Coordinates of C-alpha atoms in Angstrom, one line a residue:
Chain A
M1 CA -120.5 -12.9 13.0
I2 CA -118.8 -14.1 16.3
E3 CA -119.0 -11.4 19.0
V4 CA -117.0 -11.9 22.1
K5 CA -118.1 -9.3 24.6
D6 CA -116.4 -8.4 27.7
I7 CA -115.6 -12.0 28.9
K8 CA -114.0 -12.7 32.2
K9 CA -112.7 -16.0 33.4
K10 CA -110.8 -17.0 36.5
F11 CA -109.1 -20.1 37.4
G12 CA -109.0 -20.1 41.0
R13 CA -107.6 -16.6 41.8
K14 CA -105.9 -16.2 38.4
K15 CA -107.7 -14.0 36.3
V16 CA -107.2 -15.6 32.8
L17 CA -109.6 -13.5 30.9
N18 CA -110.2 -10.0 32.1
G19 CA -112.6 -8.4 29.9
V20 CA -112.0 -9.6 26.3
S21 CA -113.8 -8.3 23.4
F22 CA -113.3 -8.6 19.7
T23 CA -115.4 -9.7 16.8
A24 CA -114.7 -12.1 14.0
N25 CA -116.4 -11.8 10.7
K26 CA -117.7 -14.5 8.3
G27 CA -115.3 -14.7 5.2
E28 CA -112.2 -13.6 7.3
I29 CA -109.3 -15.2 9.0
T30 CA -109.0 -13.7 12.6
C31 CA -106.0 -14.7 14.5
L32 CA -105.6 -14.6 18.2
I33 CA -102.0 -14.0 19.1
G34 CA -100.5 -14.1 22.5
I35 CA -97.8 -15.9 24.3
N36 CA -98.8 -19.3 25.8
G37 CA -101.2 -19.2 28.8
V38 CA -102.8 -16.0 28.1
G39 CA -106.2 -17.8 27.6
K40 CA -106.4 -18.1 23.9
T41 CA -107.7 -21.6 24.1
T42 CA -110.1 -20.5 26.9
I43 CA -111.6 -18.0 24.5
L44 CA -112.3 -20.8 22.0
N45 CA -113.5 -23.2 24.7
A46 CA -115.9 -20.5 25.8
I47 CA -117.1 -19.9 22.3
M48 CA -118.2 -23.5 22.2
A49 CA -119.6 -23.5 25.8
L50 CA -116.8 -25.9 26.9
T51 CA -116.0 -24.0 29.8
P52 CA -118.1 -21.4 31.9
L53 CA -117.4 -17.7 31.9
N54 CA -117.5 -15.5 35.1
K55 CA -118.9 -12.7 33.3
G56 CA -119.7 -11.5 29.6
E57 CA -121.4 -13.1 26.7
I58 CA -120.7 -14.5 23.3
L59 CA -123.0 -14.3 20.4
I60 CA -122.8 -16.4 17.0
N61 CA -124.7 -14.7 14.3
G62 CA -126.5 -12.7 16.9
E63 CA -127.7 -15.7 19.1
K64 CA -126.4 -17.2 22.4
I65 CA -124.9 -20.6 21.9
N66 CA -127.6 -23.5 21.7
K67 CA -127.5 -26.8 20.2
H68 CA -128.0 -25.7 16.9
S69 CA -124.9 -23.6 17.1
F70 CA -122.7 -26.7 16.6
E71 CA -124.0 -27.0 13.1
K72 CA -122.8 -23.4 12.3
V73 CA -119.6 -23.2 14.1
T74 CA -117.1 -26.0 14.7
F75 CA -113.9 -26.4 17.0
I76 CA -110.7 -28.1 16.0
P77 CA -108.8 -28.3 19.2
D78 CA -105.0 -28.6 19.3
A79 CA -105.0 -32.5 19.8
I80 CA -107.3 -34.9 18.1
T81 CA -110.4 -35.8 20.1
M82 CA -111.6 -38.9 18.4
L83 CA -111.1 -42.3 20.3
P84 CA -107.6 -44.1 19.7
Q85 CA -109.1 -47.3 18.7
M86 CA -111.1 -45.8 16.0
T87 CA -110.1 -45.8 12.4
I88 CA -110.2 -42.6 10.3
A89 CA -113.4 -44.2 8.6
D90 CA -115.0 -44.6 11.9
A91 CA -114.2 -41.1 13.0
M92 CA -115.7 -39.8 9.8
Q93 CA -118.8 -42.2 10.3
F94 CA -119.2 -40.5 13.7
M95 CA -119.2 -37.0 12.1
Q96 CA -121.7 -38.3 9.4
D97 CA -123.9 -39.9 12.2
F98 CA -124.3 -36.9 14.2
Y99 CA -124.1 -33.7 12.0
E100 CA -126.5 -32.6 9.3
G101 CA -123.7 -30.6 7.8
W102 CA -121.2 -33.2 7.3
N103 CA -119.9 -33.3 3.7
Q104 CA -118.5 -36.6 2.8
E105 CA -117.4 -35.4 -0.7
R106 CA -115.2 -32.9 0.8
A107 CA -113.9 -35.4 3.4
T108 CA -113.0 -37.7 0.8
E109 CA -111.3 -34.9 -1.2
L110 CA -109.2 -33.8 1.9
L111 CA -108.3 -37.2 2.6
G112 CA -106.8 -37.5 -0.9
F113 CA -105.3 -34.0 -0.5
F114 CA -103.4 -35.2 2.7
K115 CA -102.7 -38.7 1.3
L116 CA -104.0 -40.7 3.9
E117 CA -105.9 -44.0 4.1
E118 CA -109.3 -44.5 5.7
T119 CA -108.2 -47.6 7.2
E120 CA -105.6 -46.2 9.4
K121 CA -106.0 -46.2 13.2
I122 CA -106.1 -42.8 15.1
A123 CA -103.6 -44.2 17.7
S124 CA -101.2 -45.1 15.0
L125 CA -101.2 -41.6 13.3
S126 CA -97.9 -39.5 13.4
K127 CA -98.5 -36.1 15.2
G128 CA -98.8 -34.4 11.7
N129 CA -101.2 -36.8 10.3
A130 CA -103.4 -36.5 13.4
A131 CA -103.2 -32.9 13.2
K132 CA -104.5 -33.2 9.5
I133 CA -107.1 -35.7 10.5
N134 CA -108.1 -33.2 13.3
L135 CA -108.5 -30.6 10.7
L136 CA -110.4 -32.6 8.2
L137 CA -113.0 -33.4 10.6
G138 CA -113.7 -29.8 11.0
L139 CA -113.2 -28.7 7.6
A140 CA -115.7 -31.4 6.0
L141 CA -118.5 -29.6 8.0
D142 CA -120.5 -27.1 6.2
V143 CA -120.3 -24.4 8.9
D144 CA -120.1 -20.8 8.8
F145 CA -117.2 -20.6 11.3
L146 CA -114.2 -22.8 12.2
L147 CA -112.2 -22.3 15.3
M148 CA -108.6 -23.7 15.2
D149 CA -106.5 -23.7 18.3
E150 CA -102.8 -23.8 17.3
P151 CA -103.1 -25.8 14.2
F152 CA -99.3 -25.2 13.4
S153 CA -97.7 -26.0 16.6
G154 CA -95.7 -29.2 17.2
I155 CA -96.0 -30.7 13.6
D156 CA -93.3 -30.9 10.9
I157 CA -92.8 -28.3 8.1
F158 CA -94.3 -30.3 5.3
S159 CA -97.5 -30.8 7.4
R160 CA -97.4 -27.1 8.1
E161 CA -97.3 -26.1 4.6
Q162 CA -100.1 -28.8 3.6
I163 CA -102.2 -27.1 6.4
A164 CA -101.3 -23.7 5.4
E165 CA -102.5 -24.5 1.8
V166 CA -106.0 -25.4 3.1
F167 CA -106.5 -21.7 4.3
T168 CA -106.4 -20.3 0.7
S169 CA -108.3 -23.0 -0.8
H170 CA -112.0 -23.2 -1.4
L171 CA -112.2 -25.4 1.8
V172 CA -112.5 -22.2 3.9
E173 CA -113.9 -19.9 1.2
G174 CA -116.5 -17.7 2.5
R175 CA -116.3 -18.9 6.1
G176 CA -115.0 -17.2 9.2
V177 CA -112.0 -18.7 10.7
I178 CA -110.6 -17.9 14.4
I179 CA -107.1 -19.2 14.7
T180 CA -105.0 -18.9 17.6
T181 CA -101.1 -19.1 17.6
H182 CA -98.2 -17.8 19.5
E183 CA -96.0 -17.8 16.2
V184 CA -97.5 -15.6 13.6
H185 CA -94.5 -15.8 11.1
D186 CA -95.8 -18.7 9.0
I187 CA -99.4 -17.2 8.5
E188 CA -98.6 -13.6 8.4
H189 CA -99.8 -13.2 4.8
L190 CA -102.8 -15.5 5.3
I191 CA -104.7 -13.5 8.0
D192 CA -107.2 -10.5 7.6
K193 CA -107.2 -9.6 11.2
V194 CA -105.2 -9.7 14.4
V195 CA -106.2 -9.7 18.1
L196 CA -103.3 -9.3 20.4
L197 CA -103.7 -10.5 23.8
D198 CA -101.8 -10.3 27.0
N199 CA -102.5 -10.5 30.7
G200 CA -106.2 -11.5 30.0
V201 CA -107.0 -8.3 28.0
V202 CA -106.9 -7.2 24.3
L203 CA -104.0 -5.0 23.8
K204 CA -104.8 -4.3 20.1
E205 CA -107.2 -5.5 17.4
F206 CA -106.2 -4.5 14.0
N207 CA -106.4 -5.4 10.2
S208 CA -102.9 -6.6 9.0
E209 CA -103.2 -5.2 5.5
E210 CA -104.3 -1.9 6.8
V211 CA -101.5 -1.8 9.1
R212 CA -99.1 -2.5 6.1
E213 CA -100.8 0.1 4.0
N214 CA -101.2 3.1 6.4
E215 CA -98.3 2.6 8.6
G216 CA -95.8 0.6 6.8
K217 CA -95.4 -2.0 9.5
S218 CA -95.5 -5.7 9.6
V219 CA -97.6 -7.6 12.1
V220 CA -94.6 -8.5 13.9
D221 CA -93.7 -4.8 14.1
V222 CA -97.0 -4.0 15.8
M223 CA -96.5 -6.9 18.1
R224 CA -93.1 -5.7 19.0
E225 CA -94.5 -2.2 19.8
V226 CA -97.4 -3.4 21.8
Y227 CA -95.7 -6.2 23.8
H228 CA -92.2 -4.2 24.4
K229 CA -93.5 -0.8 25.3
Chain B
M1 CA -134.2 -38.7 19.7
N2 CA -132.4 -40.1 16.7
R3 CA -128.9 -38.8 18.0
Y4 CA -129.6 -40.1 21.4
L5 CA -130.3 -43.6 19.9
K6 CA -127.1 -43.2 18.2
L7 CA -125.3 -42.3 21.2
V8 CA -126.7 -45.1 23.0
N9 CA -125.4 -47.6 20.4
F10 CA -122.2 -45.6 20.5
E11 CA -121.9 -46.0 24.2
L12 CA -122.6 -49.8 24.1
G13 CA -120.1 -50.2 21.3
R14 CA -117.4 -48.7 23.5
F15 CA -117.9 -51.3 26.3
I16 CA -118.9 -54.4 24.2
K17 CA -115.6 -56.0 24.5
V18 CA -115.2 -56.0 28.3
Y19 CA -118.9 -56.7 28.4
L20 CA -118.5 -59.9 26.4
V21 CA -115.7 -60.9 28.5
L22 CA -117.8 -60.5 31.7
I23 CA -120.5 -62.8 29.9
A24 CA -117.8 -65.4 29.1
I25 CA -116.5 -65.4 32.5
T26 CA -120.1 -65.9 34.0
I27 CA -120.7 -68.8 31.6
I28 CA -117.4 -70.4 32.1
V29 CA -117.2 -70.1 35.9
Q30 CA -120.8 -71.0 36.6
V31 CA -120.9 -74.1 34.3
T32 CA -117.6 -75.2 35.7
G33 CA -118.9 -74.5 39.1
I34 CA -122.1 -76.7 38.7
I35 CA -120.0 -79.6 37.4
V36 CA -117.5 -79.1 40.3
K37 CA -120.2 -78.8 43.0
A38 CA -121.9 -81.8 41.7
N39 CA -119.0 -84.0 41.6
D40 CA -118.0 -82.9 45.0
Y41 CA -121.4 -84.1 46.3
L42 CA -121.1 -87.2 44.6
A43 CA -117.5 -87.8 45.8
Q44 CA -118.8 -87.3 49.2
A45 CA -121.6 -89.8 48.6
D46 CA -119.2 -92.2 47.4
K47 CA -116.9 -92.1 50.2
A48 CA -119.8 -92.4 52.6
I49 CA -121.6 -95.3 50.8
Y50 CA -118.6 -97.2 49.7
E51 CA -115.8 -96.5 52.2
E52 CA -117.8 -96.0 55.3
L53 CA -120.5 -98.3 54.3
M54 CA -123.3 -95.8 55.1
P55 CA -126.6 -96.6 53.7
Q56 CA -127.9 -94.2 51.0
S57 CA -130.9 -93.2 53.0
Q58 CA -128.7 -92.4 56.0
F59 CA -126.4 -90.3 53.8
I60 CA -129.3 -88.3 52.1
E61 CA -130.8 -87.7 55.6
Q62 CA -127.5 -86.7 57.0
Y63 CA -126.0 -84.6 54.3
G64 CA -129.4 -83.5 52.5
Q65 CA -130.1 -84.0 48.7
M66 CA -128.2 -82.0 46.2
S67 CA -130.2 -79.2 44.9
F68 CA -129.7 -76.2 42.6
L69 CA -129.3 -74.0 45.7
N70 CA -126.2 -75.8 46.9
F71 CA -124.6 -74.5 43.8
A72 CA -126.4 -71.1 44.1
R73 CA -124.9 -70.3 47.6
S74 CA -121.4 -71.2 46.5
L75 CA -118.8 -68.6 45.3
W76 CA -119.0 -70.4 41.9
F77 CA -122.3 -68.9 41.4
M78 CA -122.3 -65.7 43.2
G79 CA -118.7 -64.8 42.3
P80 CA -119.5 -64.1 38.7
I81 CA -122.5 -62.2 39.5
A82 CA -120.6 -60.1 42.1
L83 CA -117.9 -59.5 39.5
C84 CA -120.3 -58.3 37.0
A85 CA -122.1 -56.0 39.6
A86 CA -118.8 -54.6 40.5
A87 CA -117.7 -54.2 37.1
L88 CA -120.8 -52.0 36.1
A89 CA -120.8 -50.1 39.4
F90 CA -117.4 -49.3 38.6
Y91 CA -118.4 -48.5 34.8
I92 CA -121.0 -45.8 36.1
F93 CA -117.9 -43.7 36.9
L94 CA -115.7 -44.9 34.2
I95 CA -118.3 -44.0 31.6
W96 CA -117.7 -40.4 32.2
Y97 CA -114.2 -40.2 33.3
R98 CA -112.7 -42.1 30.4
D99 CA -114.0 -39.1 28.2
W100 CA -111.9 -36.7 30.1
F101 CA -109.1 -38.8 31.1
G102 CA -108.7 -41.3 28.2
K103 CA -105.8 -41.0 25.8
N104 CA -107.7 -38.3 23.5
T105 CA -110.2 -36.0 25.1
F106 CA -113.4 -37.4 23.8
I107 CA -115.7 -35.3 26.0
Y108 CA -115.1 -32.3 23.3
R109 CA -116.8 -34.5 20.7
L110 CA -119.6 -35.4 22.9
L111 CA -120.3 -31.8 24.1
M112 CA -120.2 -30.4 20.6
I113 CA -122.9 -32.8 19.0
P114 CA -125.5 -30.8 17.7
T115 CA -128.2 -32.0 20.3
A116 CA -129.1 -31.3 23.7
R117 CA -126.3 -32.4 26.0
I118 CA -128.6 -34.0 28.4
N119 CA -128.7 -36.8 25.6
V120 CA -125.5 -37.7 26.5
F121 CA -126.3 -38.1 30.2
F122 CA -129.4 -40.1 28.9
A123 CA -127.4 -42.4 26.5
K124 CA -124.8 -43.3 29.2
A125 CA -127.5 -43.9 31.8
T126 CA -129.5 -46.1 29.2
S127 CA -126.3 -48.1 28.2
I128 CA -125.7 -49.1 31.9
F129 CA -129.4 -50.0 32.3
L130 CA -129.3 -52.1 29.1
M131 CA -126.0 -53.8 30.1
V132 CA -127.7 -54.6 33.5
L133 CA -130.6 -56.1 31.6
G134 CA -128.3 -57.8 29.2
L135 CA -126.4 -59.5 32.2
V136 CA -129.6 -60.6 34.0
S137 CA -130.9 -62.0 30.8
V138 CA -127.8 -64.3 30.3
Q139 CA -128.3 -65.3 33.8
L140 CA -131.7 -66.3 33.1
I141 CA -130.7 -68.5 30.2
L142 CA -128.1 -70.0 32.3
L143 CA -130.3 -71.2 35.2
P144 CA -132.2 -73.9 33.3
L145 CA -128.9 -74.8 31.5
E146 CA -127.3 -75.3 34.7
S147 CA -130.1 -76.9 36.1
T148 CA -130.1 -79.5 33.3
I149 CA -126.3 -80.1 33.8
L150 CA -127.2 -81.0 37.4
K151 CA -129.7 -83.6 36.4
W152 CA -127.1 -85.2 34.1
V153 CA -124.4 -85.5 36.7
V154 CA -126.6 -86.3 39.9
P155 CA -128.7 -89.4 39.9
T156 CA -132.4 -88.6 40.7
D157 CA -132.2 -90.2 44.1
F158 CA -129.7 -87.7 45.3
R159 CA -131.2 -84.5 44.1
V160 CA -134.2 -82.2 44.6
D161 CA -135.3 -80.6 41.2
L162 CA -136.3 -77.1 41.6
A163 CA -138.2 -75.4 38.6
L164 CA -136.8 -72.1 37.4
S165 CA -139.7 -70.3 39.3
E166 CA -138.6 -71.8 42.4
I167 CA -134.9 -70.9 41.9
I168 CA -135.4 -67.3 41.3
K169 CA -137.1 -66.9 44.3
F170 CA -133.9 -67.7 46.2
D171 CA -133.1 -64.5 48.2
Y172 CA -131.1 -62.0 46.3
L173 CA -132.3 -63.6 42.8
T174 CA -135.8 -62.2 43.4
I175 CA -134.3 -58.7 43.2
L176 CA -132.3 -59.5 39.9
V177 CA -135.2 -61.4 38.5
P178 CA -138.4 -59.6 39.6
Q179 CA -141.6 -61.7 39.9
S180 CA -143.9 -59.1 38.4
F181 CA -144.1 -56.1 36.2
I182 CA -144.5 -53.8 39.3
E183 CA -141.6 -55.1 40.9
F184 CA -139.4 -54.8 37.8
I185 CA -140.5 -51.2 37.6
L186 CA -139.9 -50.6 41.1
Y187 CA -136.4 -52.4 41.4
Y188 CA -135.1 -51.2 38.0
G189 CA -136.5 -47.6 38.5
A190 CA -134.8 -47.5 41.9
G191 CA -131.5 -48.7 40.0
F192 CA -131.8 -45.9 37.5
I193 CA -132.5 -43.4 40.1
V194 CA -129.3 -44.3 41.8
V195 CA -127.4 -44.2 38.6
S196 CA -128.9 -40.8 37.9
V197 CA -127.9 -39.5 41.3
L198 CA -124.4 -40.9 40.7
F199 CA -124.2 -39.2 37.5
T200 CA -125.1 -35.9 38.8
A201 CA -122.6 -36.2 41.5
I202 CA -120.0 -36.8 38.9
L203 CA -121.1 -33.8 36.9
F204 CA -120.8 -31.7 40.1
E205 CA -117.3 -32.8 40.4
R206 CA -116.6 -32.2 36.5
S207 CA -118.1 -28.8 36.9
Y208 CA -116.5 -27.6 40.2
K209 CA -113.6 -29.8 40.6
W210 CA -112.8 -30.0 44.3
K211 CA -115.5 -28.2 45.6
G212 CA -117.6 -30.3 43.2
I213 CA -116.7 -33.5 45.2
L214 CA -118.2 -32.1 48.2
M215 CA -121.3 -31.0 46.2
G216 CA -121.7 -34.4 44.7
I217 CA -121.3 -36.2 48.1
G218 CA -123.8 -33.6 49.7
Y219 CA -126.2 -34.1 46.6
T220 CA -126.0 -37.8 47.1
L221 CA -126.8 -37.8 50.9
L222 CA -129.6 -35.3 50.3
S223 CA -131.2 -37.8 47.8
I224 CA -130.7 -40.6 50.3
V225 CA -132.4 -38.7 53.0
I226 CA -135.4 -37.4 50.7
F227 CA -135.8 -40.9 49.7
A228 CA -135.5 -42.5 53.0
M229 CA -137.8 -39.6 54.6
P230 CA -141.0 -41.6 55.2
V231 CA -139.0 -44.6 56.9
L232 CA -136.9 -42.0 59.0
L233 CA -140.0 -40.2 60.2
M234 CA -141.6 -43.4 61.1
I235 CA -138.6 -44.7 63.1
V236 CA -138.3 -41.2 64.8
F237 CA -141.8 -40.9 65.8
N238 CA -142.1 -44.8 66.4
Q239 CA -145.3 -44.9 64.6
D240 CA -146.6 -46.4 61.4
Y241 CA -148.2 -43.7 59.7
L242 CA -148.7 -45.3 56.4
Y243 CA -150.1 -48.5 55.0
P244 CA -147.6 -50.5 52.7
L245 CA -149.5 -49.3 49.6
E246 CA -149.6 -45.8 50.8
M247 CA -145.8 -46.1 51.6
L248 CA -145.2 -47.4 48.1
A249 CA -146.9 -44.6 46.6
V250 CA -144.9 -42.0 48.7
E251 CA -141.6 -43.6 47.9
T252 CA -142.6 -43.6 44.1
F253 CA -143.4 -40.0 44.3
L254 CA -140.0 -39.4 46.1
G255 CA -138.2 -41.3 43.9
I256 CA -139.6 -39.2 40.6
V257 CA -138.7 -36.1 42.6
V258 CA -135.2 -37.3 43.0
L259 CA -135.1 -38.5 39.3
A260 CA -136.4 -35.3 37.9
A261 CA -133.9 -33.2 40.2
S262 CA -131.1 -35.2 39.0
I263 CA -131.9 -34.6 35.4
W264 CA -132.7 -31.0 35.7
I265 CA -129.3 -30.3 37.7
S266 CA -127.5 -32.4 35.2
D267 CA -128.9 -30.7 32.2
F268 CA -128.0 -27.3 34.0
L269 CA -124.4 -28.4 34.7
L270 CA -123.9 -29.8 31.1
K271 CA -125.2 -26.7 29.6
K272 CA -123.7 -24.0 31.6
K273 CA -121.1 -25.3 34.1
V274 CA -119.1 -28.2 32.7
T275 CA -115.4 -27.8 31.6
V276 CA -113.5 -29.9 29.1
Chain C
M1 CA -95.3 -18.0 -10.1
Q2 CA -92.9 -17.0 -7.4
I3 CA -93.4 -13.6 -5.4
D4 CA -91.0 -12.8 -2.5
L5 CA -93.3 -10.8 -0.4
N6 CA -92.0 -8.7 2.3
N7 CA -93.9 -8.2 5.4
R8 CA -94.1 -4.4 5.6
D9 CA -95.7 -3.3 2.1
P10 CA -99.3 -4.0 1.6
V11 CA -99.7 -7.5 0.1
Y12 CA -102.0 -6.3 -2.6
I13 CA -99.4 -3.7 -3.8
Q14 CA -96.7 -6.3 -4.0
V15 CA -99.0 -8.4 -6.1
I16 CA -99.8 -5.6 -8.4
R17 CA -96.1 -4.7 -8.6
Y18 CA -95.5 -8.4 -9.5
F19 CA -98.1 -8.2 -12.4
K20 CA -96.6 -4.9 -13.9
E21 CA -92.9 -6.7 -13.9
Q22 CA -94.3 -9.7 -15.7
I23 CA -96.1 -7.4 -18.1
A24 CA -93.0 -5.2 -18.6
T25 CA -90.8 -8.3 -19.1
G26 CA -93.4 -9.8 -21.5
M27 CA -93.7 -12.8 -19.2
F28 CA -97.5 -11.8 -19.4
E29 CA -98.6 -11.2 -22.8
P30 CA -101.4 -8.9 -23.8
G31 CA -104.6 -11.0 -23.6
Q32 CA -103.1 -13.7 -21.7
E33 CA -105.4 -15.4 -19.4
I34 CA -104.3 -15.1 -15.5
P35 CA -105.1 -17.3 -12.5
S36 CA -108.3 -16.8 -10.8
R37 CA -108.2 -14.8 -7.5
R38 CA -108.4 -18.1 -5.5
E39 CA -105.7 -19.8 -7.6
L40 CA -103.5 -16.9 -6.9
A41 CA -103.9 -16.8 -3.4
N42 CA -103.3 -20.6 -3.0
R43 CA -100.2 -20.5 -5.2
I44 CA -98.4 -17.6 -3.5
K45 CA -100.1 -18.4 -0.1
I46 CA -101.8 -15.0 0.6
N47 CA -105.3 -14.1 2.0
P48 CA -107.8 -14.6 -0.6
N49 CA -109.5 -11.4 0.2
T50 CA -106.1 -9.6 -0.5
A51 CA -105.9 -11.4 -3.9
Q52 CA -109.4 -10.1 -4.6
R53 CA -108.4 -6.7 -3.6
A54 CA -105.3 -6.7 -5.8
Y55 CA -107.4 -7.9 -9.0
K56 CA -110.0 -5.3 -8.1
E57 CA -107.2 -2.6 -8.2
M58 CA -105.8 -3.9 -11.3
E59 CA -109.2 -3.9 -13.1
E60 CA -109.5 -0.2 -11.9
Q61 CA -106.1 0.8 -13.4
G62 CA -106.9 -1.3 -16.6
L63 CA -104.2 -3.7 -16.2
I64 CA -106.5 -6.7 -16.4
Y65 CA -110.1 -7.0 -17.6
T66 CA -112.8 -9.6 -17.0
E67 CA -115.5 -10.4 -19.3
R68 CA -118.7 -11.7 -17.6
N69 CA -117.9 -15.1 -16.1
L70 CA -114.8 -15.8 -18.1
P71 CA -111.1 -15.9 -16.4
S72 CA -109.5 -12.4 -16.2
R73 CA -107.0 -11.5 -18.9
I74 CA -104.0 -9.1 -19.2
T75 CA -105.2 -6.0 -21.1
K76 CA -104.4 -5.6 -24.8
D77 CA -104.5 -1.8 -24.5
E78 CA -100.9 -0.8 -25.8
Q79 CA -101.1 2.6 -24.3
I80 CA -101.5 1.1 -20.8
L81 CA -99.0 -1.7 -21.3
G82 CA -96.7 0.9 -22.5
A83 CA -97.1 3.0 -19.5
V84 CA -96.3 0.2 -17.3
R85 CA -93.0 -0.5 -18.9
E86 CA -92.3 3.2 -18.7
E87 CA -93.6 3.5 -15.1
L88 CA -91.2 0.5 -13.8
I89 CA -88.1 2.0 -15.7
V90 CA -88.6 5.6 -14.2
E91 CA -89.1 3.9 -10.9
A92 CA -86.0 1.7 -11.1
V93 CA -83.9 5.0 -12.4
E94 CA -85.2 7.1 -9.7
S95 CA -84.2 4.7 -6.9
F96 CA -80.9 4.2 -8.6
V97 CA -80.3 8.0 -8.9
T98 CA -81.3 8.5 -5.2
S99 CA -78.7 6.0 -4.0
I100 CA -76.0 7.2 -6.3
R101 CA -76.5 10.8 -5.5
S102 CA -75.7 9.9 -1.7
I103 CA -72.2 8.9 -2.7
N104 CA -71.6 12.2 -4.7
V105 CA -70.5 10.5 -7.9
P106 CA -70.5 12.8 -11.2
V107 CA -72.9 11.6 -13.7
E108 CA -70.5 10.9 -16.5
E109 CA -68.3 8.6 -14.4
V110 CA -71.6 6.9 -13.3
L111 CA -72.9 6.5 -17.1
D112 CA -69.7 5.2 -18.1
L113 CA -69.7 2.6 -15.5
V114 CA -73.3 1.8 -16.1
Q115 CA -72.4 1.1 -19.8
K116 CA -69.5 -1.3 -18.8
K117 CA -71.1 -3.2 -16.3
Y118 CA -74.3 -3.6 -18.9
E119 CA -71.8 -4.9 -21.6
K120 CA -70.1 -7.2 -19.3
E121 CA -73.3 -8.7 -18.2
S122 CA -74.6 -9.2 -21.6
N123 CA -71.2 -11.1 -22.7
E124 CA -71.5 -13.4 -19.8

């Protein structure tokens, strides 16, 4: 379980996160929703200790983040972070060199699934293909949690479909996923839990299937209520 | 440890192309230089002896014999060394900033490696250190080679032969090529401390942005003051408190203090304060 | 397998309904093997936990059964299969009646129209 407890973060005078709390469970897909600039990315960065917080704490399986955490939780940022001059094979080698949990078999499988060649250079990948490699480098790690920042934004529809397919496959089976998006429509049926953010706070945290069952509302219905009241 | 070594290997790999170009420039310029310098000298001698009909002995008396030092004091020799030094000095900064401001933000990857983040710091420092050693080695191999070329081009009567051990005593070369193991430790240890202090300053900037620049500069100045303290005190009180050996011991101790502080602060910044 | 999911009804209920329709129309035969939970989730792009829930519910209702580690199958129980068909017919008629009642049409006229429409569509 990832527990985010009352975290606060200021950029200059601007309070980007003003006491955000939520939990994300293993085996569930948790979706952080909010318009751009509400600090979704900052939350993911904070979970990975990639940006300091002004207040609050984050626990991963009950522990504060430490060097071992990076074998348990991995972050897939919204743009590929491997060096442009590397080939896909180099990038995979880098992961294999540094992570015990790198699963080469799964990486090869994903490469086939995405129909990409190892010899391609990172710099020459299209936006959609770069997003897929970015995803591959995270998915091929045997981790408990995957954090994905806007995996669907700015890429073509076919890449989007392929990436969506990953969510229902054995590749994320049993793992916890935290995904940020400003556009929930594509993945409405894929997610377990929704965390609605605005102005640095959590407006509502709910289970999407429960809301459909108990209130007869779609995720978008709830968003409409919460954001336009 | 294992991941540290892989990181060193990785960091070296990222600079290898530029590094090889630096080595190539050094070789080409210096070898060309020694030939040009020797020919200049011979042309001068030719002119004096055959055109102005000056006796050979008078020419040598007037202009001196050609020695390696004629070449070593020229831009042909010092230029490439200065270029390499400047490139590596620049790379002390680039080795960090390229990870944030390069085309893809590679610092994410480095900070998420399942190892203590200070290893990234050590790997980068080690790479710089190894690259300096590498360039000095290349220079050491080049010196006898250049000496030999000189012997081929300039006839015996016109030249003074210097042994390698004499050449490396030539002013700044004594620092690049220490004469003893102790000197090696002192010079390169000091170099390593300077790199660590600059790295710490860079990490201050990367952690606190504008405020961090001031903190970085402040930290660098503080380090200099600490290191120079014994000398400063002696100047202020105009008195020699310490024997040279004692001075060396105190400076070594202060150097270790500054190094330890840099590592400790960098570790803290990388763990708690740095931002992608 | 093609399900048009809406966003407001619980997904697991929509899945169960889909299975019932397939059973009632004979697309799923008694004893037929059905996709695994994960396959289903993957094919219709729903959350695997939801697929799991739909299967669990269907098992409790006796619509499907699972023997040890084998794939799940459609039930062979005639009584349950019959009830499914009946349930769907009754549901459809109920919603038809509700909407027709709101326009206030005599039942004879409606039945006549229904019959004509049915025959016409069968001839097409």
